[in-house]
GROMACS .gro file of C-alpha atoms in nm:
model
  427
    1MET     CA    1   1.492  -1.296   0.796
    2LEU     CA    2   1.660  -1.620   0.894
    3ASP     CA    3   1.763  -1.709   1.248
    4LEU     CA    4   2.128  -1.612   1.299
    5LYS     CA    5   2.205  -1.943   1.471
    6PHE     CA    6   2.062  -2.125   1.168
    7ILE     CA    7   2.281  -1.918   0.935
    8ARG     CA    8   2.594  -1.998   1.136
    9GLU     CA    9   2.518  -2.371   1.137
   10ASN     CA   10   2.399  -2.392   0.774
   11ALA     CA   11   2.624  -2.145   0.594
   12GLY     CA   12   2.656  -2.370   0.290
   13ALA     CA   13   2.279  -2.394   0.236
   14VAL     CA   14   2.239  -2.020   0.286
   15LYS     CA   15   2.516  -1.947   0.035
   16ASP     CA   16   2.339  -2.172  -0.216
   17ALA     CA   17   2.014  -1.978  -0.161
   18ILE     CA   18   2.198  -1.649  -0.215
   19ARG     CA   19   2.346  -1.784  -0.537
   20VAL     CA   20   2.033  -1.937  -0.693
   21LYS     CA   21   1.815  -1.639  -0.598
   22GLY     CA   22   2.068  -1.392  -0.735
   23VAL     CA   23   2.087  -1.188  -0.415
   24PRO     CA   24   2.377  -0.939  -0.403
   25LEU     CA   25   2.518  -1.048  -0.068
   26ASP     CA   26   2.848  -1.197   0.051
   27LEU     CA   27   2.765  -1.425   0.343
   28ASP     CA   28   3.128  -1.431   0.454
   29ASP     CA   29   3.104  -1.057   0.523
   30LEU     CA   30   2.802  -1.121   0.744
   31LEU     CA   31   2.972  -1.404   0.932
   32THR     CA   32   3.286  -1.195   0.983
   33LEU     CA   33   3.077  -0.910   1.122
   34ASP     CA   34   2.895  -1.158   1.345
   35ARG     CA   35   3.224  -1.278   1.492
   36GLU     CA   36   3.344  -0.920   1.542
   37LEU     CA   37   3.021  -0.830   1.718
   38LEU     CA   38   3.052  -1.136   1.940
   39GLY     CA   39   3.405  -1.024   2.033
   40VAL     CA   40   3.287  -0.673   2.124
   41LYS     CA   41   2.999  -0.816   2.330
   42GLN     CA   42   3.233  -1.051   2.515
   43ARG     CA   43   3.470  -0.762   2.594
   44VAL     CA   44   3.179  -0.548   2.723
   45GLU     CA   45   3.046  -0.837   2.933
   46ALA     CA   46   3.391  -0.904   3.080
   47LEU     CA   47   3.429  -0.537   3.174
   48GLN     CA   48   3.081  -0.531   3.328
   49THR     CA   49   3.164  -0.841   3.533
   50GLU     CA   50   3.487  -0.681   3.649
   51ARG     CA   51   3.309  -0.355   3.737
   52ASN     CA   52   3.042  -0.541   3.938
   53ALA     CA   53   3.306  -0.736   4.126
   54ASN     CA   54   3.497  -0.417   4.195
   55ALA     CA   55   3.181  -0.244   4.325
   56LYS     CA   56   3.126  -0.528   4.573
   57LEU     CA   57   3.475  -0.481   4.712
   58VAL     CA   58   3.439  -0.109   4.783
   59PRO     CA   59   3.247  -0.138   5.114
   60LYS     CA   60   3.477  -0.416   5.234
   61VAL     CA   61   3.814  -0.244   5.205
   62THR     CA   62   3.984   0.007   5.431
   63PRO     CA   63   3.922   0.380   5.383
   64ASP     CA   64   4.272   0.414   5.243
   65GLU     CA   65   4.208   0.148   4.975
   66ARG     CA   66   3.863   0.275   4.881
   67PRO     CA   67   3.956   0.572   4.654
   68ALA     CA   68   4.161   0.349   4.425
   69LEU     CA   69   3.870   0.106   4.383
   70ILE     CA   70   3.625   0.388   4.319
   71GLN     CA   71   3.855   0.526   4.050
   72LYS     CA   72   3.893   0.181   3.899
   73GLY     CA   73   3.514   0.154   3.880
   74LYS     CA   74   3.499   0.488   3.701
   75ASP     CA   75   3.770   0.380   3.457
   76LEU     CA   76   3.586   0.056   3.381
   77ALA     CA   77   3.262   0.248   3.326
   78GLU     CA   78   3.439   0.482   3.083
   79GLU     CA   79   3.589   0.188   2.895
   80ILE     CA   80   3.245   0.026   2.864
   81LYS     CA   81   3.095   0.355   2.749
   82ALA     CA   82   3.370   0.393   2.487
   83LEU     CA   83   3.284   0.050   2.343
   84GLU     CA   84   2.909   0.118   2.316
   85PRO     CA   85   2.925   0.309   1.981
   86SER     CA   86   3.117   0.020   1.826
   87LEU     CA   87   2.867  -0.226   1.973
   88ARG     CA   88   2.568  -0.033   1.836
   89ALA     CA   89   2.734   0.013   1.495
   90HIS     CA   90   2.815  -0.358   1.465
   91GLU     CA   91   2.460  -0.451   1.567
   92GLU     CA   92   2.304  -0.220   1.307
   93GLN     CA   93   2.540  -0.334   1.030
   94LEU     CA   94   2.464  -0.696   1.109
   95ARG     CA   95   2.089  -0.627   1.112
   96GLN     CA   96   2.108  -0.465   0.769
   97LEU     CA   97   2.292  -0.767   0.629
   98LEU     CA   98   2.049  -1.010   0.795
   99LEU     CA   99   1.759  -0.832   0.626
  100ARG     CA  100   1.912  -0.923   0.289
  101VAL     CA  101   1.960  -1.294   0.360
  102PRO     CA  102   1.712  -1.492   0.146
  103ASN     CA  103   1.502  -1.783   0.258
  104ILE     CA  104   1.595  -2.138   0.161
  105PRO     CA  105   1.392  -2.258  -0.142
  106HIS     CA  106   1.183  -2.570  -0.095
  107PRO     CA  107   1.345  -2.885  -0.237
  108GLY     CA  108   1.250  -2.928  -0.600
  109VAL     CA  109   1.214  -2.558  -0.682
  110PRO     CA  110   1.366  -2.521  -1.032
  111VAL     CA  111   1.689  -2.324  -1.046
  112GLY     CA  112   1.670  -2.038  -1.293
  113ARG     CA  113   1.761  -1.676  -1.351
  114ASP     CA  114   1.424  -1.512  -1.423
  115ASP     CA  115   1.062  -1.570  -1.530
  116THR     CA  116   1.172  -1.717  -1.864
  117GLU     CA  117   1.287  -2.023  -1.670
  118ASN     CA  118   0.966  -2.080  -1.474
  119VAL     CA  119   0.812  -2.424  -1.524
  120GLU     CA  120   0.458  -2.476  -1.648
  121LEU     CA  121   0.272  -2.726  -1.429
  122ARG     CA  122  -0.066  -2.748  -1.602
  123ARG     CA  123  -0.327  -2.569  -1.811
  124GLU     CA  124  -0.692  -2.535  -1.719
  125GLY     CA  125  -0.996  -2.427  -1.917
  126VAL     CA  126  -1.050  -2.398  -2.291
  127VAL     CA  127  -0.882  -2.125  -2.491
  128PRO     CA  128  -1.161  -1.962  -2.696
  129THR     CA  129  -1.177  -1.963  -3.073
  130PHE     CA  130  -1.366  -1.685  -3.247
  131ASP     CA  131  -1.558  -1.693  -3.577
  132PHE     CA  132  -1.503  -1.317  -3.601
  133THR     CA  133  -1.204  -1.088  -3.568
  134PRO     CA  134  -1.168  -1.034  -3.192
  135LEU     CA  135  -1.090  -0.693  -3.048
  136ASP     CA  136  -0.830  -0.622  -2.784
  137GLN     CA  137  -0.898  -0.470  -2.441
  138VAL     CA  138  -0.856  -0.107  -2.550
  139GLU     CA  139  -1.074  -0.147  -2.858
  140LEU     CA  140  -1.346  -0.309  -2.649
  141LEU     CA  141  -1.333  -0.044  -2.378
  142GLU     CA  142  -1.325   0.250  -2.617
  143GLY     CA  143  -1.589   0.098  -2.843
  144GLN     CA  144  -1.828   0.083  -2.550
  145GLY     CA  145  -1.727   0.421  -2.412
  146TRP     CA  146  -1.612   0.258  -2.088
  147SER     CA  147  -1.269   0.423  -2.073
  148ASP     CA  148  -1.101   0.753  -2.143
  149PHE     CA  149  -0.726   0.699  -2.144
  150GLU     CA  150  -0.646   1.037  -2.300
  151ARG     CA  151  -0.834   1.246  -2.044
  152VAL     CA  152  -0.715   1.049  -1.740
  153ALA     CA  153  -0.356   1.083  -1.862
  154ARG     CA  154  -0.397   1.459  -1.861
  155VAL     CA  155  -0.519   1.440  -1.502
  156SER     CA  156  -0.297   1.167  -1.356
  157GLY     CA  157  -0.016   1.107  -1.601
  158SER     CA  158   0.077   0.795  -1.792
  159ARG     CA  159  -0.017   0.446  -1.674
  160SER     CA  160  -0.339   0.570  -1.521
  161TYR     CA  161  -0.685   0.440  -1.598
  162LEU     CA  162  -1.043   0.552  -1.579
  163LEU     CA  163  -1.346   0.329  -1.617
  164LYS     CA  164  -1.701   0.450  -1.655
  165GLY     CA  165  -2.048   0.313  -1.707
  166ASP     CA  166  -2.067  -0.064  -1.714
  167GLY     CA  167  -1.687  -0.079  -1.723
  168ALA     CA  168  -1.672   0.070  -1.374
  169LEU     CA  169  -1.954  -0.155  -1.255
  170LEU     CA  170  -1.778  -0.459  -1.396
  171GLU     CA  171  -1.463  -0.378  -1.202
  172MET     CA  172  -1.658  -0.339  -0.878
  173ALA     CA  173  -1.856  -0.656  -0.950
  174VAL     CA  174  -1.534  -0.856  -0.981
  175GLN     CA  175  -1.406  -0.717  -0.651
  176MET     CA  176  -1.732  -0.784  -0.465
  177PHE     CA  177  -1.755  -1.133  -0.608
  178ALA     CA  178  -1.400  -1.215  -0.497
  179MET     CA  179  -1.460  -1.082  -0.145
  180SER     CA  180  -1.788  -1.269  -0.109
  181PHE     CA  181  -1.635  -1.587  -0.251
  182LEU     CA  182  -1.339  -1.585  -0.009
  183ALA     CA  183  -1.561  -1.494   0.286
  184GLY     CA  184  -1.767  -1.799   0.198
  185ARG     CA  185  -1.451  -2.007   0.229
  186GLY     CA  186  -1.385  -1.884   0.581
  187PHE     CA  187  -1.153  -1.590   0.515
  188THR     CA  188  -1.220  -1.281   0.725
  189PRO     CA  189  -1.293  -0.981   0.500
  190LEU     CA  190  -1.077  -0.675   0.560
  191SER     CA  191  -1.082  -0.333   0.399
  192THR     CA  192  -0.749  -0.169   0.467
  193SER     CA  193  -0.554   0.142   0.375
  194ALA     CA  194  -0.260   0.141   0.137
  195LEU     CA  195  -0.092   0.407   0.353
  196VAL     CA  196   0.180   0.242   0.559
  197ARG     CA  197   0.485   0.333   0.763
  198PRO     CA  198   0.825   0.244   0.613
  199ASP     CA  199   0.894  -0.021   0.880
  200THR     CA  200   0.596  -0.225   0.757
  201LEU     CA  201   0.768  -0.265   0.420
  202VAL     CA  202   1.078  -0.391   0.600
  203ALA     CA  203   0.858  -0.631   0.798
  204SER     CA  204   0.694  -0.770   0.484
  205GLY     CA  205   1.031  -0.812   0.311
  206HIS     CA  206   0.979  -0.553   0.037
  207PHE     CA  207   1.262  -0.345   0.190
  208PRO     CA  208   1.551  -0.352   0.143
  209GLY     CA  209   1.546  -0.409  -0.232
  210ASP     CA  210   1.222  -0.272  -0.375
  211GLU     CA  211   1.247   0.092  -0.269
  212GLU     CA  212   1.235   0.229  -0.625
  213SER     CA  213   0.889   0.081  -0.685
  214VAL     CA  214   0.725   0.247  -0.385
  215TYR     CA  215   0.560   0.589  -0.374
  216LYS     CA  216   0.676   0.800  -0.079
  217LEU     CA  217   0.475   1.076   0.088
  218GLU     CA  218   0.749   1.318   0.184
  219GLY     CA  219   0.688   1.498   0.512
  220ASP     CA  220   0.442   1.241   0.645
  221GLU     CA  221   0.678   0.942   0.685
  222LEU     CA  222   0.422   0.731   0.499
  223MET     CA  223   0.436   0.523   0.184
  224LEU     CA  224   0.183   0.361  -0.050
  225ALA     CA  225   0.186  -0.018  -0.044
  226GLY     CA  226   0.156  -0.227  -0.358
  227THR     CA  227  -0.050  -0.496  -0.185
  228ALA     CA  228  -0.266  -0.541   0.125
  229GLU     CA  229  -0.013  -0.803   0.234
  230VAL     CA  230   0.200  -0.516   0.370
  231PRO     CA  231  -0.046  -0.362   0.620
  232VAL     CA  232  -0.210  -0.694   0.712
  233ASN     CA  233   0.128  -0.853   0.786
  234SER     CA  234   0.192  -0.584   1.048
  235LEU     CA  235  -0.151  -0.581   1.213
  236TYR     CA  236  -0.026  -0.816   1.486
  237ALA     CA  237   0.339  -0.706   1.483
  238GLY     CA  238   0.514  -0.773   1.814
  239GLU     CA  239   0.210  -0.941   1.967
  240GLN     CA  240   0.204  -1.282   2.129
  241LEU     CA  241  -0.078  -1.478   1.967
  242MET     CA  242  -0.237  -1.777   2.133
  243TYR     CA  243  -0.209  -2.124   1.983
  244GLU     CA  244  -0.587  -2.140   1.952
  245GLN     CA  245  -0.596  -1.819   1.743
  246LEU     CA  246  -0.418  -1.987   1.454
  247PRO     CA  247  -0.462  -2.015   1.167
  248MET     CA  248  -0.576  -1.659   1.091
  249THR     CA  249  -0.702  -1.612   0.735
  250PHE     CA  250  -0.791  -1.283   0.570
  251ALA     CA  251  -0.936  -1.158   0.242
  252ALA     CA  252  -0.809  -0.801   0.237
  253ILE     CA  253  -0.910  -0.542  -0.020
  254SER     CA  254  -0.716  -0.221  -0.065
  255GLY     CA  255  -0.585   0.025  -0.314
  256ALA     CA  256  -0.240  -0.065  -0.443
  257PHE     CA  257   0.033   0.152  -0.590
  258ARG     CA  258   0.352   0.076  -0.782
  259ARG     CA  259   0.588   0.319  -0.950
  260GLU     CA  260   0.696   0.043  -1.191
  261ALA     CA  261   1.048   0.182  -1.183
  262GLY     CA  262   1.270   0.024  -1.448
  263SER     CA  263   0.977  -0.098  -1.663
  264ALA     CA  264   0.962   0.197  -1.904
  265GLY     CA  265   0.805   0.101  -2.236
  266ARG     CA  266   0.655  -0.224  -2.108
  267ASP     CA  267   0.281  -0.284  -2.134
  268VAL     CA  268   0.195   0.086  -2.136
  269ARG     CA  269  -0.122   0.039  -2.337
  270GLY     CA  270  -0.451  -0.015  -2.158
  271LEU     CA  271  -0.500  -0.188  -1.825
  272ILE     CA  272  -0.214  -0.437  -1.799
  273ARG     CA  273   0.042  -0.231  -1.607
  274VAL     CA  274  -0.091   0.075  -1.423
  275HIS     CA  275   0.045   0.271  -1.129
  276GLU     CA  276  -0.274   0.253  -0.919
  277PHE     CA  277  -0.497  -0.051  -0.895
  278ARG     CA  278  -0.717  -0.245  -0.654
  279LYS     CA  279  -0.648  -0.586  -0.516
  280VAL     CA  280  -0.809  -0.855  -0.304
  281GLU     CA  281  -0.530  -1.038  -0.122
  282GLN     CA  282  -0.544  -1.369   0.062
  283TYR     CA  283  -0.319  -1.365   0.368
  284VAL     CA  284  -0.261  -1.649   0.616
  285ILE     CA  285  -0.084  -1.670   0.952
  286CYS     CA  286  -0.049  -2.036   1.053
  287ARG     CA  287   0.142  -2.248   1.299
  288ALA     CA  288   0.514  -2.312   1.251
  289ASP     CA  289   0.471  -2.643   1.076
  290GLU     CA  290   0.579  -2.695   0.715
  291THR     CA  291   0.313  -2.958   0.651
  292GLU     CA  292   0.043  -2.717   0.768
  293GLY     CA  293   0.202  -2.434   0.570
  294LEU     CA  294   0.207  -2.635   0.247
  295THR     CA  295  -0.156  -2.736   0.305
  296TRP     CA  296  -0.250  -2.368   0.324
  297PHE     CA  297  -0.042  -2.304   0.013
  298ARG     CA  298  -0.255  -2.552  -0.178
  299THR     CA  299  -0.572  -2.403  -0.025
  300ILE     CA  300  -0.509  -2.043  -0.128
  301LEU     CA  301  -0.391  -2.157  -0.471
  302GLU     CA  302  -0.715  -2.351  -0.515
  303ASN     CA  303  -0.914  -2.047  -0.403
  304ALA     CA  304  -0.753  -1.837  -0.675
  305GLU     CA  305  -0.811  -2.107  -0.935
  306ALA     CA  306  -1.173  -2.143  -0.827
  307LEU     CA  307  -1.222  -1.769  -0.877
  308LEU     CA  308  -1.087  -1.796  -1.231
  309ARG     CA  309  -1.302  -2.098  -1.305
  310ALA     CA  310  -1.606  -1.906  -1.182
  311LEU     CA  311  -1.509  -1.622  -1.416
  312GLU     CA  312  -1.486  -1.885  -1.692
  313LEU     CA  313  -1.131  -1.791  -1.785
  314PRO     CA  314  -0.863  -2.026  -1.919
  315TYR     CA  315  -0.536  -2.018  -1.728
  316ARG     CA  316  -0.217  -2.203  -1.654
  317VAL     CA  317  -0.022  -2.261  -1.331
  318VAL     CA  318   0.356  -2.218  -1.335
  319GLN     CA  319   0.615  -2.284  -1.069
  320ASN     CA  320   0.849  -1.991  -1.020
  321CYS     CA  321   1.219  -2.065  -1.046
  322THR     CA  322   1.465  -1.950  -0.782
  323GLY     CA  323   1.553  -1.629  -0.965
  324ASP     CA  324   1.189  -1.520  -0.995
  325MET     CA  325   1.049  -1.613  -0.654
  326GLY     CA  326   1.175  -1.331  -0.436
  327ALA     CA  327   1.413  -1.342  -0.143
  328GLY     CA  328   1.165  -1.447   0.125
  329LYS     CA  329   0.978  -1.723  -0.058
  330VAL     CA  330   1.012  -2.091   0.021
  331LEU     CA  331   0.774  -2.180  -0.260
  332MET     CA  332   0.594  -1.970  -0.521
  333TYR     CA  333   0.348  -2.041  -0.802
  334ASP     CA  334   0.207  -1.794  -1.050
  335ILE     CA  335  -0.126  -1.821  -1.227
  336GLU     CA  336  -0.133  -1.679  -1.577
  337THR     CA  337  -0.461  -1.608  -1.753
  338TRP     CA  338  -0.514  -1.630  -2.129
  339VAL     CA  339  -0.517  -1.299  -2.323
  340PRO     CA  340  -0.650  -1.364  -2.677
  341SER     CA  341  -0.519  -1.045  -2.838
  342GLU     CA  342  -0.162  -1.133  -2.738
  343ASN     CA  343  -0.200  -1.507  -2.791
  344LEU     CA  344  -0.034  -1.577  -2.457
  345TYR     CA  345  -0.092  -1.623  -2.085
  346ARG     CA  346  -0.043  -1.318  -1.861
  347GLU     CA  347   0.044  -1.333  -1.489
  348THR     CA  348  -0.262  -1.239  -1.283
  349HIS     CA  349  -0.199  -1.418  -0.951
  350SER     CA  350   0.097  -1.512  -0.732
  351CYS     CA  351   0.090  -1.764  -0.448
  352SER     CA  352   0.370  -1.760  -0.191
  353TYR     CA  353   0.476  -1.953   0.119
  354LEU     CA  354   0.740  -1.778   0.333
  355GLY     CA  355   0.787  -2.007   0.633
  356ASP     CA  356   0.888  -1.793   0.934
  357TRP     CA  357   1.107  -1.554   0.727
  358GLN     CA  358   0.848  -1.277   0.725
  359ALA     CA  359   0.725  -1.343   1.079
  360ARG     CA  360   1.076  -1.298   1.222
  361ARG     CA  361   1.097  -0.953   1.065
  362THR     CA  362   0.750  -0.863   1.190
  363GLY     CA  363   0.762  -1.021   1.536
  364LEU     CA  364   0.467  -1.252   1.466
  365ARG     CA  365   0.488  -1.507   1.746
  366TYR     CA  366   0.253  -1.740   1.929
  367ARG     CA  367   0.272  -1.978   2.223
  368ASP     CA  368   0.270  -2.339   2.115
  369GLY     CA  369   0.111  -2.627   2.303
  370ASP     CA  370   0.401  -2.629   2.551
  371GLY     CA  371   0.380  -2.254   2.611
  372LYS     CA  372   0.698  -2.183   2.414
  373LEU     CA  373   0.714  -1.867   2.202
  374VAL     CA  374   0.745  -1.963   1.834
  375TYR     CA  375   0.752  -1.757   1.514
  376ALA     CA  376   0.447  -1.821   1.297
  377HIS     CA  377   0.448  -1.905   0.926
  378THR     CA  378   0.289  -1.673   0.668
  379LEU     CA  379   0.146  -1.709   0.319
  380ASN     CA  380  -0.015  -1.478   0.067
  381ASN     CA  381  -0.194  -1.506  -0.264
  382THR     CA  382  -0.372  -1.276  -0.504
  383GLY     CA  383  -0.747  -1.322  -0.491
  384ILE     CA  384  -0.822  -1.074  -0.770
  385ALA     CA  385  -0.637  -0.768  -0.897
  386THR     CA  386  -0.821  -0.510  -1.101
  387PRO     CA  387  -0.805  -0.369  -1.357
  388ARG     CA  388  -0.560  -0.631  -1.489
  389ILE     CA  389  -0.807  -0.920  -1.464
  390LEU     CA  390  -1.049  -0.717  -1.678
  391VAL     CA  391  -0.818  -0.764  -1.976
  392PRO     CA  392  -0.873  -1.141  -2.010
  393LEU     CA  393  -1.229  -1.105  -1.883
  394LEU     CA  394  -1.327  -0.863  -2.158
  395GLU     CA  395  -1.131  -1.032  -2.434
  396ASN     CA  396  -1.233  -1.392  -2.361
  397HIS     CA  397  -1.603  -1.305  -2.320
  398GLN     CA  398  -1.643  -1.063  -2.610
  399GLN     CA  399  -1.912  -1.135  -2.865
  400ALA     CA  400  -1.922  -1.068  -3.238
  401ASP     CA  401  -2.118  -0.743  -3.197
  402GLY     CA  402  -1.874  -0.600  -2.941
  403THR     CA  403  -2.087  -0.672  -2.635
  404ILE     CA  404  -1.952  -0.871  -2.339
  405ARG     CA  405  -2.106  -1.191  -2.209
  406VAL     CA  406  -2.119  -1.186  -1.828
  407PRO     CA  407  -2.011  -1.508  -1.652
  408GLU     CA  408  -2.292  -1.648  -1.438
  409ALA     CA  409  -2.096  -1.588  -1.117
  410LEU     CA  410  -2.087  -1.212  -1.180
  411ARG     CA  411  -2.449  -1.166  -1.285
  412PRO     CA  412  -2.587  -1.112  -0.933
  413TYR     CA  413  -2.348  -0.817  -0.899
  414LEU     CA  414  -2.457  -0.664  -1.231
  415GLY     CA  415  -2.832  -0.663  -1.184
  416GLY     CA  416  -2.873  -1.013  -1.320
  417ARG     CA  417  -2.761  -0.915  -1.670
  418ALA     CA  418  -2.614  -1.184  -1.892
  419VAL     CA  419  -2.469  -0.932  -2.138
  420ILE     CA  420  -2.332  -0.581  -2.089
  421GLY     CA  421  -2.260  -0.314  -2.347
  422GLN     CA  422  -2.429  -0.211  -2.670
  423PRO     CA  423  -2.375  -0.364  -3.014
  424VAL     CA  424  -2.105  -0.160  -3.184
  425ARG     CA  425  -2.064  -0.366  -3.499
  426SER     CA  426  -2.257  -0.617  -3.704
  427ALA     CA  427  -2.257  -0.963  -3.560
   0.00000   0.00000   0.00000
């Protein structure tokens, strides 16, 4: 959410943001409603002033004059009461429009319609070459007996997954490694629920706009979040933080759920796109300073890259264009990890800086050095998301006999083993 005063004074810049981000919103409608609301407020305030002045006159006039003034006070009160529904309706309509206003992209963000127009910044690591015919993720999992897609589909429907044996241990090892790694870099570990109230999804900026992707628990007024960013963002909602408390940095692990509405037929095989997954999310609340915010952006991006380097996976960093960065983002980079079976990089991490856009929706404020209440800035970044990261992990580290070489960073979490799985074919 942008400050209404800022929108009024920078309508041109806001209209440009609406255009380049492809947001279905007419800013002129919002500004017209704003003026109408201001007119209603001014009329109510004028009537209240008149009523107060009238009330002060009542004890000063003669008994004969008093009934007329009392009646006038009642008439003014009725007129004010009659305007209140219009006032409330205008306020709610304006709020709903304000929730759809996108943030202003950082200068230099490429203008584009969708992810096909993102810009590659650099590539890291060495793409593996194999002297044998490599297997894909499903072949590796099924060959080792680490998955059972048919049985889990009967239990949980399509786009579900089940891992067993060393496959399950590998997933947990990746999660524990990521949590330990980020804790070592000063991020406070959190284990949080994916169950959230609908208002938290408004606060995070997922609503309005992403309702079709969210699972709803009818009767409980709860929903299932697709990232720990949602509950963590609302942990301090409405509170007044102290200057000295910032920055606050978290490594939050939670279940995550997405209906994937509108993506029928895409990536339905294996572990790439599933309805339920687990995610370690980096989340930062920092002071309202763009320089500090961009420094944290680079920090959480580097953390994610360091995790991938430790997992010995080749990847590339891309800058998201305006049409692929989401309404609330000032700046957004994706990290895409190499998937040998597809001969391409797949998105595994997203890094976002939102300025105070999210904090205004959430009520995340702090007192600055002068004691003034200021909205904080927020950032988030994927630490690790499983099972998706297992796809490049398995495929890049497969060996000729079908076993999987374990990166050194994961070995302490897998009993010190350098290799997992049994030979399933001749090397």
